[in-house]
Amino acid sequence: MTLMTMVMKMASGLEKTCAIFFLTLLFALPLGMAVAMMRGSKIKPVSAVAGFLISVLRGTPLMLQLIAVTYGPYYLFGVSVSRNKLIPVVIAFSINYAAYFAEIYRGGIESMPVGQYEAAQVLGYSRAQTFLKIILPQVIRRILPSVTNEIVTLVKDTSMAFTVSYQEMFTIGKQIANSETSFIPFLVAGVFYYVFNLIVSFVMGKVEKKMSYYKM
Amino acid sequence: MSVLKMSNIQKSFGDNHVLKDISFHVDKGEVVSIIGPSGSGKSTLLRCSTFLETIDAGTITYDGKNAAEMKNGKCVYAKNLNEFRRIFGLVFQNFNLFPHWTVLRNMMDAPVSVLRRNKDEVREECLGLLAKMGLEDKANAYPCELSGGQQQRVSIVRALAMNPEILFFDEPTSALDPELTGEVLKVIKQLAEEKMTMVIVTHEMSFARAVSDRVIFMAGGVIVEQGAPEDVFGNTQSERTKQFLQNYNNL
Ligand SMILES: Nc1ncnc2c1ncn2[C@@H]1O[C@H](COP(=O)(O)OP(=O)(O)OP(=O)(O)O)[C@@H](O)[C@H]1O
Ligand SMILES: [Mg+2]
């Protein structure tokens, strides 16, 4: 197989890599906020459940979670493994990343000075207004660097989908490497991830710059 | 009628009995200064007046309506506290401006989104207030681009933009470099001349003396002495007050 064919074959899996990437962000970013809210809830059992979920999701390998979500339903309920593995893969990635985002959000919310809440309260803002208009925009600004870190990790983590044989770029590369007994596909994959992350860093850099119109 | 009346206020933090039966009132157009040693409960009293802390016992009355009162031996707050919040404004020691908003947005947002007032009308009013404070060129600046004195003046106009009946200040100049306190005190003095009702916690004794109609001296969670500034400063009755003022003069 020529290098060009390898690259083309692997590139055909990029669509699926991107699907994991974007869908995970789409679901995990808001889901993380919901989990962060639960974690910070005054109702003890709610906060305890959220804390437990976060610790399990962060304390076990993503690889295990992928296998559990993809094959778990078959072993537990005899439900046949869905042909479209994108669904379980995105579910596993989303809940895993939601746990990480939840901790980032929580740290950001807790870092807000209490004076911001007090000023808002005296001015008569409702709790929802205070959170959405005053706290959240500042929290986003504060946590953006940590979120960027997670996004960079997510780009690389999409390769984990090979554990459930989801035909994304890395899985295809690994198959070619096996059949051709060649190391080249791994180099190609490395270049793909690196370029992907260059783009991510560029975009996030722009966003961070746009948001740093004020000093904290 | 008094704008604010606080009666028999009790407040503890755990075992720390901070406010022990405090009663005072503020009449319309009156400027009341609260002075006293550190830890005497001055900030706690302001925070109770503005509902940032809840009192354990006592009555808080604004414009003749009870915001907090005793029922069957328990202190109960009114349900519509936000309506009471429209009556007062609070200026914090460290400003607490919203850093992600411009000066104008800091002023306009609450009148528009809390009081649901007309945006253009509010803008006109806010620009007028800024001009009055000599801050007209800062309307589109962010708080971080201003000096401490300018930030504190902005936080004063942010409170004024809500058209409060009474304005509380908790040590408005303590976070400022000494050379910047003057500009803030000047603004407060100007408000006093316009008969704005104000309660000012301050360590600036000469300012308190010059600007107030009444001075309250607090120590150990009680009001030790209160009266016209000439009396409290010039004809001090209590030994505790004398001692405090003396320490001040020696500094
Ligand atoms: N949120 C709180 N939790 C526990 N204790 C508090 C709290 N706020 C104030 N206190 C205590 O209440 C007492 C009075 O504090 P307060 O801040 O009202 O004093 P102050 O007169 O404003 O002093 P200063 O002149 O230093 O500002 C102090 O002993 C303080 O430690
Ligand atoms: Mg204080």
XYZ file of C-alpha atoms and ligand atoms in Angstrom:
499
model
C 0.000 0.000 0.000
C 1.427 3.380 -0.920
C 1.676 6.175 1.622
C -0.943 8.097 -0.327
C -3.472 5.251 -0.117
C -2.846 4.907 3.608
C -3.373 8.612 4.158
C -6.560 8.611 2.056
C -7.978 5.585 3.859
C -7.235 7.071 7.261
C -8.598 10.459 6.216
C -11.874 8.772 5.384
C -12.156 8.011 9.124
C -11.593 11.645 10.067
C -15.261 12.351 9.554
C -16.049 9.931 12.387
C -13.232 11.325 14.524
C -14.742 14.784 14.094
C -18.190 13.407 14.863
C -16.970 12.067 18.217
C -15.161 15.315 18.908
C -17.946 17.771 18.125
C -20.817 15.705 19.489
C -18.926 15.116 22.737
C -18.379 18.867 23.156
C -21.995 19.563 22.224
C -23.310 17.250 24.955
C -20.565 17.312 27.583
C -20.268 21.101 27.940
C -23.904 21.641 29.045
C -24.153 18.269 30.806
C -21.080 19.222 32.836
C -22.880 22.394 33.955
C -25.869 20.353 35.098
C -23.589 18.010 37.045
C -21.730 20.985 38.546
C -25.055 22.423 39.699
C -25.982 19.096 41.277
C -22.567 18.886 42.906
C -23.013 22.344 44.402
C -26.615 21.700 45.433
C -27.676 22.399 48.989
C -29.662 19.148 48.966
C -27.142 16.710 50.432
C -28.163 13.487 48.605
C -28.119 15.275 45.216
C -24.667 16.644 45.846
C -23.436 13.280 47.160
C -24.708 11.387 44.101
C -23.081 13.919 41.783
C -19.840 13.703 43.745
C -19.869 9.910 43.516
C -20.557 9.939 39.762
C -17.767 12.418 39.164
C -15.291 10.387 41.177
C -16.167 7.124 39.378
C -16.016 8.733 35.933
C -12.703 10.381 36.648
C -11.310 7.452 38.584
C -11.814 4.731 35.972
C -10.313 4.519 32.466
C -12.272 6.041 29.605
C -11.510 2.801 27.775
C -13.478 0.795 30.353
C -16.353 3.241 30.166
C -16.440 2.907 26.378
C -16.603 -0.873 26.647
C -19.212 -0.703 29.407
C -21.523 1.617 27.464
C -21.080 -0.204 24.145
C -21.312 -3.826 25.323
C -22.899 -3.424 28.755
C -26.494 -3.470 27.462
C -25.773 -6.784 25.673
C -24.325 -8.499 28.762
C -26.870 -7.048 31.157
C -30.096 -7.171 29.195
C -29.250 -9.213 26.124
C -29.896 -6.164 23.941
C -27.915 -6.603 20.731
C -25.003 -4.214 20.274
C -26.180 -1.400 18.047
C -24.730 -1.406 14.532
C -24.100 2.310 14.718
C -21.438 2.479 17.399
C -21.364 6.278 17.196
C -24.209 6.418 19.711
C -22.571 4.465 22.561
C -19.195 6.032 21.817
C -20.606 9.564 22.043
C -22.549 8.667 25.202
C -19.424 7.312 26.885
C -17.289 10.271 25.840
C -19.979 12.767 26.839
C -20.506 11.492 30.368
C -16.768 11.081 30.897
C -15.983 14.607 29.729
C -19.019 16.037 31.527
C -17.429 14.848 34.778
C -14.218 16.709 33.997
C -16.047 19.828 32.830
C -18.225 19.726 35.968
C -15.157 19.950 38.170
C -13.787 22.821 36.091
C -17.088 24.705 36.278
C -17.333 24.132 39.986
C -13.808 25.415 40.562
C -14.631 28.474 38.450
C -17.876 29.188 40.266
C -16.211 28.790 43.657
C -13.420 31.155 42.651
C -15.889 34.012 42.196
C -15.613 36.608 44.950
C -18.685 36.682 47.198
C -18.874 40.459 46.673
C -20.211 39.885 43.161
C -23.188 37.969 44.541
C -23.734 40.537 47.284
C -23.643 43.504 44.911
C -26.149 41.734 42.651
C -28.410 40.838 45.561
C -28.512 44.413 46.888
C -29.356 45.674 43.388
C -32.330 43.313 43.383
C -31.205 40.794 40.746
C -32.931 37.422 41.000
C -30.780 34.351 41.581
C -31.153 33.291 37.952
C -30.250 36.758 36.652
C -27.249 36.903 38.968
C -25.971 33.577 37.725
C -26.612 34.080 34.022
C -25.657 37.753 33.658
C -23.008 38.303 36.285
C -21.446 35.049 37.467
C -21.447 32.799 34.398
C -19.773 35.205 31.947
C -16.937 35.757 34.400
C -16.672 32.052 35.177
C -16.377 31.221 31.468
C -13.571 33.702 31.132
C -11.779 32.215 34.152
C -12.089 28.574 33.126
C -11.348 28.962 29.427
C -7.685 27.867 29.746
C -8.695 24.686 31.615
C -11.456 23.984 29.107
C -8.930 24.372 26.282
C -6.738 21.777 27.992
C -9.626 19.336 28.113
C -10.485 19.952 24.478
C -6.881 19.252 23.443
C -7.040 16.010 25.435
C -10.358 15.137 23.812
C -8.800 15.374 20.343
C -6.254 12.752 21.344
C -8.765 10.663 23.316
C -10.972 10.146 20.247
C -8.424 7.425 19.349
C -9.787 5.398 22.290
C -12.776 4.533 20.114
C -10.597 1.785 18.607
C -11.319 -0.294 21.746
C -14.867 -0.805 20.494
C -13.775 -0.960 16.832
C -15.534 2.231 15.852
C -14.144 3.007 12.412
C -12.631 6.394 13.102
C -9.255 7.508 11.804
C -7.068 5.797 14.393
C -8.965 2.506 14.274
C -8.486 2.397 10.498
C -4.813 3.305 10.938
C -4.333 0.507 13.453
C -5.949 -2.000 11.085
C -3.689 -0.895 8.224
C -0.660 -1.092 10.518
C -1.586 -4.694 11.358
C -2.331 -5.850 7.855
C 0.690 -4.119 6.285
C 2.979 -4.706 9.299
C 3.921 -1.071 8.975
C 4.632 1.665 11.468
C 3.741 4.420 9.003
C -0.015 4.633 9.896
C 0.905 5.608 13.471
C 3.095 8.434 12.181
C 0.257 9.562 9.918
C -2.166 9.450 12.885
C 0.277 11.505 14.944
C 0.420 14.154 12.240
C -3.395 14.237 11.976
C -3.828 14.741 15.759
C -1.098 17.324 15.875
C -2.635 19.389 13.076
C -6.111 18.983 14.619
C -4.801 20.370 17.890
C -2.968 23.211 16.165
C -6.366 24.286 14.851
C -7.978 23.833 18.280
C -5.265 25.942 19.932
C -5.609 28.618 17.284
C -9.385 28.834 17.659
C -9.332 28.740 21.467
C -6.543 31.332 21.483
C -8.802 33.622 19.447
C -11.720 33.032 21.814
C -9.581 33.676 24.892
C -8.250 36.851 23.357
C -11.739 38.006 22.522
C -12.838 37.441 26.113
C -9.892 39.171 27.746
C -11.178 42.679 27.125
C -11.251 43.197 30.866
C -8.898 42.316 33.696
C -10.256 40.140 36.480
C -41.382 59.570 59.100
C -38.175 57.582 59.355
C -36.894 55.985 56.174
C -35.256 53.263 58.261
C -35.998 52.134 61.756
C -34.130 49.276 63.364
C -35.324 48.129 66.768
C -33.768 45.754 69.261
C -31.567 44.093 66.659
C -29.740 40.968 67.803
C -27.200 39.127 65.719
C -24.775 36.350 66.598
C -22.249 34.392 64.591
C -22.158 31.141 66.534
C -21.123 32.077 70.066
C -20.031 35.528 68.972
C -22.804 37.938 70.005
C -22.060 40.752 67.569
C -25.129 43.007 67.771
C -26.683 43.303 71.212
C -29.997 45.066 71.131
C -29.262 47.826 68.633
C -31.976 50.419 67.990
C -31.702 53.473 65.793
C -33.562 55.276 63.042
C -32.706 57.413 60.056
C -34.974 60.240 58.967
C -35.438 61.493 55.445
C -32.598 63.737 54.342
C -30.498 62.820 57.334
C -26.830 61.851 57.189
C -25.870 59.429 59.946
C -22.287 58.336 60.509
C -21.420 55.203 62.413
C -18.009 55.138 64.038
C -16.395 52.727 66.442
C -13.487 50.365 66.968
C -12.740 47.456 64.675
C -14.944 44.454 65.369
C -17.647 46.496 67.084
C -20.245 45.290 64.568
C -20.586 48.311 62.260
C -20.370 46.326 59.031
C -22.614 43.630 60.447
C -25.212 46.276 61.234
C -25.133 47.617 57.659
C -25.243 44.090 56.298
C -28.311 43.393 58.420
C -29.980 46.597 57.197
C -29.372 45.521 53.590
C -30.424 41.878 54.137
C -26.955 40.518 53.411
C -27.114 39.012 56.902
C -30.283 37.854 58.625
C -30.972 39.135 62.105
C -31.751 36.764 64.988
C -34.221 39.111 66.659
C -35.587 42.612 66.244
C -37.535 44.700 63.765
C -36.391 46.310 60.520
C -38.803 48.912 59.196
C -38.481 50.787 55.905
C -40.954 53.586 55.169
C -43.233 52.327 57.926
C -43.378 48.774 56.552
C -41.764 45.904 58.363
C -39.144 43.983 56.410
C -38.403 41.857 59.464
C -40.451 41.576 62.623
C -41.001 39.380 65.661
C -43.858 36.899 65.502
C -44.385 34.515 68.422
C -40.870 35.142 69.622
C -39.334 34.408 66.230
C -37.899 36.824 63.717
C -39.767 36.623 60.413
C -38.785 38.337 57.176
C -41.285 39.740 54.684
C -41.835 37.671 51.517
C -41.315 40.593 49.144
C -37.795 41.542 50.223
C -36.944 42.623 46.677
C -39.493 45.403 46.991
C -37.674 46.612 50.101
C -34.368 46.375 48.242
C -35.607 49.109 45.900
C -35.605 51.496 48.846
C -31.890 51.296 49.587
C -28.509 51.168 47.927
C -25.204 49.959 49.325
C -21.695 51.105 48.508
C -19.085 48.506 49.407
C -15.616 49.062 50.735
C -14.103 47.236 47.754
C -16.596 48.544 45.162
C -17.786 45.168 43.830
C -18.309 46.548 40.359
C -19.046 43.970 37.662
C -15.688 43.743 35.872
C -17.044 42.334 32.603
C -19.340 45.308 32.019
C -18.544 48.872 31.031
C -19.197 51.682 33.484
C -22.445 52.531 31.709
C -23.655 48.907 31.681
C -22.781 48.606 35.389
C -25.119 51.537 36.007
C -27.860 50.776 33.501
C -28.337 47.057 33.815
C -30.143 46.893 37.154
C -32.557 49.776 36.454
C -33.400 48.166 33.114
C -33.477 44.471 33.970
C -34.545 44.659 37.626
C -36.782 47.740 37.698
C -37.851 47.172 34.055
C -37.423 50.812 33.220
C -37.118 52.225 29.731
C -33.584 51.792 28.416
C -33.198 55.150 26.677
C -34.569 57.002 29.653
C -32.166 55.163 31.979
C -29.247 55.849 29.642
C -29.995 59.585 29.648
C -30.188 59.584 33.425
C -26.984 57.587 33.867
C -25.023 59.776 31.466
C -26.270 62.778 33.449
C -25.108 61.202 36.703
C -21.706 60.408 35.208
C -21.328 63.984 34.001
C -22.181 65.238 37.460
C -19.397 63.086 38.889
C -16.917 64.204 36.248
C -16.842 60.710 34.780
C -18.576 61.373 31.458
C -15.528 60.260 29.489
C -15.504 56.915 31.336
C -18.932 55.675 30.259
C -17.442 53.055 27.959
C -14.425 52.179 30.093
C -14.177 48.919 32.005
C -13.723 49.058 35.793
C -10.168 47.694 35.484
C -9.233 50.761 33.461
C -10.157 53.132 36.294
C -8.331 54.246 39.418
C -9.659 53.104 42.779
C -11.215 56.497 43.418
C -12.954 56.450 40.040
C -14.171 52.887 40.648
C -15.662 53.895 43.978
C -17.364 56.899 42.385
C -18.775 54.595 39.720
C -20.085 52.251 42.385
C -21.776 55.241 44.020
C -23.467 56.240 40.770
C -24.419 52.612 40.141
C -26.303 52.721 43.439
C -27.764 56.157 42.647
C -29.025 54.955 39.262
C -31.560 52.839 41.163
C -32.955 56.042 42.728
C -32.732 54.730 46.284
C -34.332 56.579 49.159
C -31.422 55.765 51.409
C -27.804 54.965 50.650
C -25.514 52.925 52.906
C -21.731 53.203 52.767
C -19.406 50.723 54.443
C -16.025 52.395 54.775
C -16.136 53.766 51.236
C -12.577 55.043 51.316
C -10.718 52.359 53.291
C -9.609 50.466 50.206
C -8.231 53.593 48.567
C -4.791 55.182 48.520
C -4.858 58.219 50.801
C -4.546 60.643 47.895
C -7.718 59.194 46.325
C -10.004 59.387 49.354
C -10.652 63.108 48.788
C -12.473 62.675 45.480
C -14.822 60.080 46.978
C -15.519 62.061 50.141
C -16.257 65.094 47.974
C -18.939 63.136 46.122
C -20.547 61.999 49.377
C -20.456 65.545 50.685
C -22.154 66.736 47.516
C -24.881 64.116 48.028
C -25.311 65.297 51.622
C -25.827 68.831 50.377
C -28.511 67.525 48.037
C -30.226 66.014 51.079
C -29.636 62.408 50.135
C -30.455 60.163 53.105
C -27.261 58.321 54.007
C -25.754 56.018 56.608
C -21.969 56.045 56.498
C -19.672 53.695 58.381
C -16.320 55.408 58.392
C -12.974 55.759 60.096
C -12.552 59.298 58.689
C -13.405 61.231 61.837
C -13.035 64.746 60.467
C -15.228 63.780 57.531
C -17.870 62.275 59.821
C -17.822 65.423 61.866
C -18.179 67.681 58.840
C -20.817 65.810 56.890
C -23.144 64.180 59.436
C -26.322 65.345 61.075
C -25.902 62.622 63.653
C -23.028 60.420 64.756
C -23.455 56.986 66.289
C -20.588 55.516 68.280
C -20.690 51.738 68.503
C -18.534 49.478 70.655
C -18.870 45.846 71.604
C -22.141 45.431 69.729
C -24.038 48.256 71.394
C -24.607 51.916 70.615
C -22.612 53.654 73.313
C -23.388 57.218 72.375
C -25.143 59.139 69.650
C -25.934 62.719 68.890
C -24.997 65.753 66.847
C -21.345 65.670 65.722
C -20.537 68.718 67.858
C -21.688 66.797 70.922
C -20.158 63.406 70.191
C -16.811 64.883 69.166
C -16.794 68.115 71.177
C -18.711 67.296 74.331
C -18.185 63.548 74.616
C -20.229 61.926 77.375
C -19.112 58.313 77.608
C -15.661 57.264 78.778
C -15.588 54.557 76.101
C -16.164 57.121 73.350
C -13.545 59.469 74.798
C -11.029 56.651 74.856
C -11.770 55.729 71.243
C -11.529 59.287 69.966
C -8.336 59.817 71.928
C -6.719 56.746 70.375
C -7.737 58.187 67.050
C -6.149 61.533 67.700
C -2.938 59.854 68.801
C -2.587 57.933 65.573
N -19.708 36.227 58.342
C -19.206 36.202 59.585
N -19.033 35.030 60.228
C -18.557 34.988 61.493
N -18.201 36.078 62.195
C -18.341 37.274 61.620
C -18.852 37.402 60.292
N -18.887 38.716 59.967
C -18.419 39.369 61.049
N -18.087 38.514 62.052
C -17.599 38.891 63.380
O -18.442 39.877 63.898
C -17.722 40.848 64.619
C -18.052 42.226 64.104
O -17.542 42.347 62.796
P -17.829 43.613 61.884
O -17.207 43.335 60.573
O -19.250 43.935 61.900
O -17.013 44.742 62.633
P -16.713 46.237 62.155
O -17.195 47.114 63.258
O -17.262 46.475 60.813
O -15.137 46.261 62.135
P -14.142 47.030 61.126
O -14.030 48.431 61.621
O -12.853 46.290 61.295
O -14.713 46.926 59.769
C -16.272 40.462 64.528
O -15.915 39.785 65.686
C -16.225 39.532 63.343
O -15.211 38.580 63.500
Mg -16.422 46.827 58.879
